[in-house]
Amino acid sequence: MKNENMKKQREQMDKVKLTNAADPTVGNELLDGYTKNNTPHKTWAKRNLSAAMIIAIILIASSVTVFAGVAIRGIIIQSNKAESKVDGIGAKVNVGHSYYYDLLAGNAGEIYALTDNDYDNELTDHHVIAWKSTDHGNSWETMLFQPDELKAGSSLTAGALREREDGMEAIAIFSDEEKEHTGEYVVRVYQIAADSYKELDMEDVYTQFGNQNHLFAVKYVNDNTIALVGIEECLLYDLNTQKVIKNLPYDLTMGCFNTQDQFLLYGKEIYTCLNTETLEEQEPEEGLQEFVKMMFEKNNKEVMPPMTVWNDTIASVTKSGIYEYKAGEITQFKQLSDVVHDGKSFNGLWPICKTADGLYYLCTIGDIEMSLWEIDGDKEELK
């Protein structure tokens, strides 16, 4: 039944770009969390994305393989390199056996990755969710762990990283099995540091979303505020009061990113632009608006492309290549080969980052794997 249901979903993909043209019953089945035989989708997909996230992929994925790779990532995603010995365990771990939720560049050229690392349950003994590499992704050391109170059947479904003066921090969304082996899940959100964590109160959020499974992504906005992204709205949430402080219109064709002083919701264009400190709405810079529109076109007009920021440079990875926007000017950093993108458009849900030494790290999903690439002006290397 699993294969039949997946086949049905894939058949819809040719009809779906940035529209709701697909059969709505497919989305409804997934949102309810059931396949045809009434088995919760998380059981047959093995630590799957939340139902809302699957629908997001259906609506904005640029190819069948994008959906197939994301939707059953715990079963099929593999990579080639990035083995690292985990202290205290003595086992080799392939960080590439992961779904990448976030990439972050440090000030000294290091990179951080937020991953689920649940391929074949390899990492259930230590539950690493964040890693650090100081050698261009060739080896990794552990940084953050999932809370001990989560049950063995829980899984990371979304998250974001940031580097603070006292170390690395993550906001992580988990699907936690309420009672072991029952297939009943609750969505929990944690603020996690190296030596502490706390669960955030989501009652206000889930009330506004109408369903806990509508929460599928999170972004940092400023020191005290995060954006919790749902299928119809984006809620700004105060980490101190643990309350929703602003509601922004949103739909599944949008993404979000931060500049040095603005938080933006974008897709074919910039739809919302907020000052990151005051959270007041303002007009986006004209040149930045044109950059976002241009990047959508460069991405074959199929899906919003990934965006990242390093200091005063805003960058985007598209099917046509990597482009940078700085001081009102748009330049092409590099044209990417078909080996990297395999003829597909880049999806705004895939994390990217630019490092202090000018390297780019980006993720792609192929037929049977999620891959991490290192890109500079002269080379494209699969990590």
Tab-separated table of C-alpha atoms in Angstrom:
chain	number	residue	atom	x	y	z
A	1	MET	CA	0.000	0.000	0.000
A	2	LYS	CA	2.913	2.320	0.699
A	3	ASN	CA	4.211	2.005	-2.875
A	4	GLU	CA	0.763	2.557	-4.344
A	5	ASN	CA	0.261	5.687	-2.290
A	6	MET	CA	3.685	7.042	-3.240
A	7	LYS	CA	2.925	6.325	-6.893
A	8	LYS	CA	-0.290	8.286	-6.597
A	9	GLN	CA	1.576	11.233	-5.096
A	10	ARG	CA	4.219	11.161	-7.811
A	11	GLU	CA	1.602	11.138	-10.546
A	12	GLN	CA	0.454	14.511	-9.238
A	13	MET	CA	3.859	16.096	-9.492
A	14	ASP	CA	3.666	16.988	-13.189
A	15	LYS	CA	0.568	19.054	-12.397
A	16	VAL	CA	2.081	20.883	-9.465
A	17	LYS	CA	4.482	23.822	-9.534
A	18	LEU	CA	3.297	26.943	-7.755
A	19	THR	CA	-0.386	26.134	-7.987
A	20	ASN	CA	-2.969	23.964	-6.264
A	21	ALA	CA	-3.708	22.027	-9.445
A	22	ALA	CA	-3.097	18.603	-7.944
A	23	ASP	CA	-5.849	16.359	-6.673
A	24	PRO	CA	-6.607	17.805	-3.203
A	25	THR	CA	-7.404	14.376	-1.815
A	26	VAL	CA	-3.699	13.511	-1.940
A	27	GLY	CA	-2.882	16.397	0.366
A	28	ASN	CA	-5.860	15.673	2.567
A	29	GLU	CA	-4.759	12.079	3.065
A	30	LEU	CA	-1.289	13.194	4.080
A	31	LEU	CA	-2.518	16.001	6.294
A	32	ASP	CA	-4.700	13.534	8.157
A	33	GLY	CA	-1.602	11.356	8.529
A	34	TYR	CA	-3.021	8.246	6.903
A	35	THR	CA	-2.408	6.124	3.855
A	36	LYS	CA	-5.110	4.090	2.176
A	37	ASN	CA	-4.846	1.354	4.771
A	38	ASN	CA	-5.183	3.904	7.619
A	39	THR	CA	-1.588	3.476	8.739
A	40	PRO	CA	-0.047	6.697	10.075
A	41	HIS	CA	2.279	8.023	7.409
A	42	LYS	CA	5.100	8.395	9.927
A	43	THR	CA	5.212	4.634	10.377
A	44	TRP	CA	5.585	3.748	6.718
A	45	ALA	CA	7.844	6.675	5.916
A	46	LYS	CA	10.125	5.984	8.897
A	47	ARG	CA	10.570	9.242	10.784
A	48	ASN	CA	8.947	11.236	8.043
A	49	LEU	CA	8.494	14.940	7.633
A	50	SER	CA	5.394	16.358	9.268
A	51	ALA	CA	2.261	16.059	7.160
A	52	ALA	CA	2.269	19.810	6.581
A	53	MET	CA	5.822	19.658	5.300
A	54	ILE	CA	4.924	16.898	2.846
A	55	ILE	CA	2.144	19.054	1.452
A	56	ALA	CA	4.601	21.931	1.190
A	57	ILE	CA	6.896	19.709	-0.847
A	58	ILE	CA	3.993	18.657	-3.077
A	59	LEU	CA	3.113	22.270	-3.769
A	60	ILE	CA	6.586	23.660	-4.342
A	61	ALA	CA	8.823	20.770	-5.373
A	62	SER	CA	10.418	21.171	-8.760
A	63	SER	CA	10.526	17.492	-9.759
A	64	VAL	CA	9.309	14.028	-8.892
A	65	THR	CA	12.671	13.094	-7.461
A	66	VAL	CA	12.632	16.093	-5.137
A	67	PHE	CA	9.439	14.817	-3.557
A	68	ALA	CA	10.511	11.212	-3.540
A	69	GLY	CA	13.803	12.078	-1.887
A	70	VAL	CA	12.349	14.300	0.803
A	71	ALA	CA	9.241	12.328	1.608
A	72	ILE	CA	11.008	9.088	2.441
A	73	ARG	CA	14.392	10.483	3.384
A	74	GLY	CA	14.842	8.148	6.343
A	75	ILE	CA	14.781	5.166	4.016
A	76	ILE	CA	16.697	6.188	0.908
A	77	ILE	CA	18.919	9.193	1.531
A	78	GLN	CA	22.600	8.381	1.417
A	79	SER	CA	25.769	10.255	0.608
A	80	ASN	CA	29.360	9.449	-0.170
A	81	LYS	CA	31.742	10.963	2.363
A	82	ALA	CA	31.841	12.880	5.645
A	83	GLU	CA	32.600	10.006	8.005
A	84	SER	CA	33.451	11.069	11.545
A	85	LYS	CA	34.294	9.089	14.665
A	86	VAL	CA	31.927	9.897	17.508
A	87	ASP	CA	33.687	10.309	20.854
A	88	GLY	CA	32.678	7.765	23.462
A	89	ILE	CA	31.143	5.385	20.931
A	90	GLY	CA	34.044	4.477	18.687
A	91	ALA	CA	31.836	4.068	15.634
A	92	LYS	CA	32.218	5.676	12.250
A	93	VAL	CA	29.218	7.812	11.386
A	94	ASN	CA	28.349	9.128	7.944
A	95	VAL	CA	26.963	12.631	8.382
A	96	GLY	CA	25.865	12.359	4.767
A	97	HIS	CA	23.245	9.780	5.801
A	98	SER	CA	21.094	12.723	6.752
A	99	TYR	CA	18.442	15.184	5.840
A	100	TYR	CA	19.997	18.643	6.190
A	101	TYR	CA	17.712	21.173	7.879
A	102	ASP	CA	20.187	24.029	8.198
A	103	LEU	CA	23.729	25.000	7.295
A	104	LEU	CA	25.592	27.803	9.052
A	105	ALA	CA	29.007	29.323	8.426
A	106	GLY	CA	31.154	30.411	11.371
A	107	ASN	CA	33.423	33.431	11.492
A	108	ALA	CA	36.585	31.344	11.168
A	109	GLY	CA	35.542	29.399	8.059
A	110	GLU	CA	34.001	26.455	9.929
A	111	ILE	CA	30.579	25.126	8.954
A	112	TYR	CA	27.744	23.726	11.058
A	113	ALA	CA	25.039	21.319	9.941
A	114	LEU	CA	21.684	20.538	11.541
A	115	THR	CA	20.651	17.028	10.524
A	116	ASP	CA	18.321	14.223	11.503
A	117	ASN	CA	20.960	11.483	11.148
A	118	ASP	CA	18.434	8.696	11.409
A	119	TYR	CA	19.467	6.513	8.484
A	120	ASP	CA	18.773	2.899	9.510
A	121	ASN	CA	18.650	4.058	13.149
A	122	GLU	CA	22.475	4.298	13.164
A	123	LEU	CA	22.622	7.134	15.660
A	124	THR	CA	19.933	6.284	18.184
A	125	ASP	CA	22.514	5.793	20.939
A	126	HIS	CA	23.595	9.410	21.018
A	127	HIS	CA	21.018	11.441	19.064
A	128	VAL	CA	23.347	13.990	17.490
A	129	ILE	CA	21.478	16.733	15.638
A	130	ALA	CA	24.202	19.360	15.060
A	131	TRP	CA	27.749	18.962	13.791
A	132	LYS	CA	30.798	21.170	13.211
A	133	SER	CA	33.457	20.793	10.532
A	134	THR	CA	36.710	22.747	10.387
A	135	ASP	CA	38.097	20.953	7.325
A	136	HIS	CA	35.554	21.750	4.619
A	137	GLY	CA	33.104	19.014	5.530
A	138	ASN	CA	35.584	16.135	5.337
A	139	SER	CA	35.184	15.271	9.025
A	140	TRP	CA	32.696	16.333	11.679
A	141	GLU	CA	32.547	16.704	15.448
A	142	THR	CA	29.369	16.591	17.501
A	143	MET	CA	27.869	19.851	18.773
A	144	LEU	CA	24.246	19.461	19.900
A	145	PHE	CA	22.077	16.542	20.958
A	146	GLN	CA	18.350	15.982	21.065
A	147	PRO	CA	16.749	16.172	24.543
A	148	ASP	CA	17.040	12.979	26.552
A	149	GLU	CA	13.343	13.054	27.429
A	150	LEU	CA	12.301	12.371	23.837
A	151	LYS	CA	11.301	8.791	23.167
A	152	ALA	CA	13.206	6.450	20.891
A	153	GLY	CA	10.663	6.820	18.118
A	154	SER	CA	10.956	10.612	17.942
A	155	SER	CA	12.451	12.426	14.976
A	156	LEU	CA	13.658	15.881	14.049
A	157	THR	CA	11.338	17.465	11.475
A	158	ALA	CA	12.670	21.035	11.168
A	159	GLY	CA	15.102	23.420	12.795
A	160	ALA	CA	17.467	26.375	12.628
A	161	LEU	CA	20.972	27.096	13.933
A	162	ARG	CA	22.674	30.212	15.228
A	163	GLU	CA	26.061	30.963	16.735
A	164	ARG	CA	26.060	32.930	19.988
A	165	GLU	CA	28.869	34.257	22.169
A	166	ASP	CA	28.428	31.313	24.518
A	167	GLY	CA	28.243	28.710	21.762
A	168	MET	CA	25.952	27.081	19.243
A	169	GLU	CA	22.165	27.040	19.663
A	170	ALA	CA	19.297	25.448	17.763
A	171	ILE	CA	15.551	25.750	17.637
A	172	ALA	CA	14.427	22.220	16.827
A	173	ILE	CA	10.997	20.807	16.016
A	174	PHE	CA	10.503	17.144	16.900
A	175	SER	CA	7.766	14.654	16.233
A	176	ASP	CA	7.635	12.697	19.489
A	177	GLU	CA	5.782	9.417	19.913
A	178	GLU	CA	3.398	9.999	22.827
A	179	LYS	CA	3.261	6.351	23.770
A	180	GLU	CA	5.831	3.928	22.439
A	181	HIS	CA	4.695	1.799	19.491
A	182	THR	CA	1.256	3.461	19.325
A	183	GLY	CA	1.886	5.595	16.244
A	184	GLU	CA	0.481	8.655	18.050
A	185	TYR	CA	2.726	11.716	17.840
A	186	VAL	CA	2.967	15.138	19.429
A	187	VAL	CA	4.961	18.015	17.929
A	188	ARG	CA	7.445	19.520	20.397
A	189	VAL	CA	9.682	22.577	19.940
A	190	TYR	CA	12.941	22.968	21.882
A	191	GLN	CA	15.580	25.637	22.337
A	192	ILE	CA	18.813	23.629	22.577
A	193	ALA	CA	22.324	24.662	23.620
A	194	ALA	CA	25.415	22.560	24.279
A	195	ASP	CA	24.690	22.041	27.977
A	196	SER	CA	20.985	22.842	28.330
A	197	TYR	CA	17.614	22.762	26.637
A	198	LYS	CA	14.050	23.803	27.282
A	199	GLU	CA	10.765	22.940	25.662
A	200	LEU	CA	8.861	25.964	24.391
A	201	ASP	CA	5.160	26.455	25.108
A	202	MET	CA	3.345	25.987	21.800
A	203	GLU	CA	-0.258	26.212	23.012
A	204	ASP	CA	-0.731	29.701	21.554
A	205	VAL	CA	0.893	28.640	18.284
A	206	TYR	CA	-1.142	25.481	17.754
A	207	THR	CA	-4.349	27.321	18.609
A	208	GLN	CA	-3.673	29.832	15.862
A	209	PHE	CA	-2.535	27.187	13.368
A	210	GLY	CA	-5.552	25.001	14.154
A	211	ASN	CA	-3.395	21.854	14.052
A	212	GLN	CA	0.021	21.040	15.502
A	213	ASN	CA	1.019	19.356	12.232
A	214	HIS	CA	0.678	22.659	10.359
A	215	LEU	CA	4.011	23.753	11.856
A	216	PHE	CA	6.733	22.748	9.432
A	217	ALA	CA	9.625	25.248	9.584
A	218	VAL	CA	11.367	27.729	11.878
A	219	LYS	CA	13.754	30.670	11.363
A	220	TYR	CA	15.538	33.034	13.716
A	221	VAL	CA	14.419	36.663	13.340
A	222	ASN	CA	16.428	38.399	16.078
A	223	ASP	CA	17.939	37.592	19.494
A	224	ASN	CA	14.560	37.055	21.134
A	225	THR	CA	12.227	36.257	18.234
A	226	ILE	CA	11.731	33.269	15.947
A	227	ALA	CA	9.421	32.739	12.992
A	228	LEU	CA	7.245	29.615	13.189
A	229	VAL	CA	6.067	28.773	9.694
A	230	GLY	CA	2.736	27.098	9.033
A	231	ILE	CA	0.848	26.250	5.869
A	232	GLU	CA	-1.261	29.443	5.867
A	233	GLU	CA	0.513	31.854	8.225
A	234	CYS	CA	3.884	32.706	9.706
A	235	LEU	CA	3.858	33.477	13.423
A	236	LEU	CA	6.519	35.589	15.125
A	237	TYR	CA	7.164	34.123	18.568
A	238	ASP	CA	8.894	35.764	21.530
A	239	LEU	CA	11.353	33.361	23.174
A	240	ASN	CA	11.185	35.214	26.498
A	241	THR	CA	7.409	35.392	26.923
A	242	GLN	CA	6.778	32.258	24.809
A	243	LYS	CA	3.863	33.987	23.114
A	244	VAL	CA	2.943	34.850	19.529
A	245	ILE	CA	3.553	38.559	18.948
A	246	LYS	CA	2.809	38.947	15.233
A	247	ASN	CA	0.908	37.080	12.526
A	248	LEU	CA	2.069	37.328	8.891
A	249	PRO	CA	0.191	36.120	5.786
A	250	TYR	CA	1.885	33.086	4.290
A	251	ASP	CA	1.354	30.297	1.801
A	252	LEU	CA	3.306	27.254	0.691
A	253	THR	CA	4.905	28.963	-2.307
A	254	MET	CA	6.925	31.212	0.048
A	255	GLY	CA	10.200	31.012	1.890
A	256	CYS	CA	11.886	33.310	4.389
A	257	PHE	CA	15.354	34.658	5.117
A	258	ASN	CA	17.163	37.344	7.096
A	259	THR	CA	19.436	40.121	5.914
A	260	GLN	CA	21.550	42.128	8.368
A	261	ASP	CA	18.535	44.187	9.415
A	262	GLN	CA	15.439	42.741	7.722
A	263	PHE	CA	13.292	39.625	7.842
A	264	LEU	CA	11.657	38.776	4.512
A	265	LEU	CA	8.978	36.446	3.163
A	266	TYR	CA	9.566	35.815	-0.531
A	267	GLY	CA	8.653	33.692	-3.522
A	268	LYS	CA	8.237	35.166	-6.982
A	269	GLU	CA	8.955	38.475	-5.239
A	270	ILE	CA	9.305	39.881	-1.727
A	271	TYR	CA	5.876	39.805	-0.076
A	272	THR	CA	6.712	40.953	3.463
A	273	CYS	CA	9.671	42.954	4.742
A	274	LEU	CA	10.133	43.636	8.460
A	275	ASN	CA	12.786	45.499	10.413
A	276	THR	CA	14.354	42.692	12.450
A	277	GLU	CA	14.565	44.730	15.663
A	278	THR	CA	11.284	46.669	15.696
A	279	LEU	CA	9.356	44.059	13.637
A	280	GLU	CA	7.663	46.947	11.869
A	281	GLU	CA	6.822	46.486	8.207
A	282	GLN	CA	8.833	48.498	5.677
A	283	GLU	CA	9.357	48.629	1.955
A	284	PRO	CA	12.148	46.384	0.689
A	285	GLU	CA	15.055	47.959	-1.114
A	286	GLU	CA	14.167	48.254	-4.796
A	287	GLY	CA	17.347	46.528	-5.893
A	288	LEU	CA	16.747	43.619	-3.515
A	289	GLN	CA	13.188	43.221	-4.804
A	290	GLU	CA	14.539	43.010	-8.354
A	291	PHE	CA	17.154	40.483	-7.227
A	292	VAL	CA	14.511	38.195	-5.722
A	293	LYS	CA	12.370	38.415	-8.875
A	294	MET	CA	15.400	37.704	-11.039
A	295	MET	CA	16.395	34.674	-8.958
A	296	PHE	CA	12.940	33.150	-9.381
A	297	GLU	CA	13.308	33.554	-13.141
A	298	LYS	CA	16.832	32.122	-13.083
A	299	ASN	CA	15.421	29.124	-11.227
A	300	ASN	CA	13.273	28.300	-14.248
A	301	LYS	CA	10.215	30.032	-12.686
A	302	GLU	CA	9.368	26.770	-10.916
A	303	VAL	CA	10.026	27.339	-7.232
A	304	MET	CA	11.576	29.962	-4.960
A	305	PRO	CA	15.340	29.346	-4.765
A	306	PRO	CA	17.387	29.126	-1.547
A	307	MET	CA	18.745	32.391	-0.141
A	308	THR	CA	21.594	33.023	2.291
A	309	VAL	CA	23.390	36.047	3.724
A	310	TRP	CA	27.020	36.624	4.654
A	311	ASN	CA	27.657	40.073	6.119
A	312	ASP	CA	26.407	42.535	3.475
A	313	THR	CA	26.177	39.981	0.661
A	314	ILE	CA	22.883	38.245	-0.172
A	315	ALA	CA	23.271	35.116	-2.273
A	316	SER	CA	20.954	32.743	-4.084
A	317	VAL	CA	21.491	29.352	-5.693
A	318	THR	CA	19.464	28.749	-8.838
A	319	LYS	CA	19.445	26.340	-11.729
A	320	SER	CA	21.390	28.977	-13.686
A	321	GLY	CA	24.077	29.334	-11.030
A	322	ILE	CA	25.007	31.167	-7.850
A	323	TYR	CA	24.280	34.900	-7.788
A	324	GLU	CA	25.202	37.593	-5.283
A	325	TYR	CA	23.585	40.914	-4.429
A	326	LYS	CA	25.705	43.571	-2.743
A	327	ALA	CA	25.409	47.372	-2.590
A	328	GLY	CA	22.699	47.360	-5.251
A	329	GLU	CA	24.721	45.280	-7.710
A	330	ILE	CA	23.968	41.739	-8.948
A	331	THR	CA	26.845	39.481	-10.007
A	332	GLN	CA	27.088	35.829	-10.957
A	333	PHE	CA	29.520	34.018	-8.683
A	334	LYS	CA	29.513	30.779	-10.643
A	335	GLN	CA	27.534	28.844	-13.217
A	336	LEU	CA	26.782	25.382	-11.843
A	337	SER	CA	27.247	22.252	-13.896
A	338	ASP	CA	24.535	19.683	-14.543
A	339	VAL	CA	26.470	17.341	-12.258
A	340	VAL	CA	25.412	19.477	-9.290
A	341	HIS	CA	21.785	20.259	-10.106
A	342	ASP	CA	21.039	17.294	-12.405
A	343	GLY	CA	18.815	19.492	-14.529
A	344	LYS	CA	16.535	20.377	-11.621
A	345	SER	CA	15.649	23.722	-10.093
A	346	PHE	CA	16.885	24.429	-6.576
A	347	ASN	CA	14.268	24.319	-3.844
A	348	GLY	CA	14.091	27.112	-1.265
A	349	LEU	CA	13.745	24.508	1.491
A	350	TRP	CA	17.279	23.253	0.854
A	351	PRO	CA	19.818	24.974	3.120
A	352	ILE	CA	22.856	26.815	1.790
A	353	CYS	CA	25.586	28.938	3.361
A	354	LYS	CA	28.535	31.095	2.356
A	355	THR	CA	31.726	31.021	4.435
A	356	ALA	CA	34.197	33.704	5.458
A	357	ASP	CA	36.670	32.438	2.861
A	358	GLY	CA	34.141	32.715	0.035
A	359	LEU	CA	33.110	29.063	-0.293
A	360	TYR	CA	29.519	27.954	-0.761
A	361	TYR	CA	27.940	24.855	0.736
A	362	LEU	CA	24.623	23.744	-0.694
A	363	CYS	CA	22.310	20.748	-0.619
A	364	THR	CA	20.647	18.921	-3.458
A	365	ILE	CA	18.310	15.941	-3.630
A	366	GLY	CA	18.824	13.408	-6.378
A	367	ASP	CA	17.119	10.163	-7.223
A	368	ILE	CA	18.294	8.269	-4.134
A	369	GLU	CA	20.317	10.662	-2.003
A	370	MET	CA	20.646	14.080	-0.423
A	371	SER	CA	24.039	15.542	-1.168
A	372	LEU	CA	26.182	18.289	0.338
A	373	TRP	CA	28.363	20.191	-2.131
A	374	GLU	CA	31.276	22.567	-1.660
A	375	ILE	CA	31.457	25.194	-4.398
A	376	ASP	CA	34.115	27.784	-5.147
A	377	GLY	CA	35.132	29.603	-8.297
A	378	ASP	CA	37.133	26.666	-9.648
A	379	LYS	CA	35.585	23.472	-8.370
A	380	GLU	CA	32.422	21.618	-7.366
A	381	GLU	CA	33.099	18.923	-4.773
A	382	LEU	CA	30.643	16.406	-3.395
A	383	LYS	CA	31.196	16.063	0.358
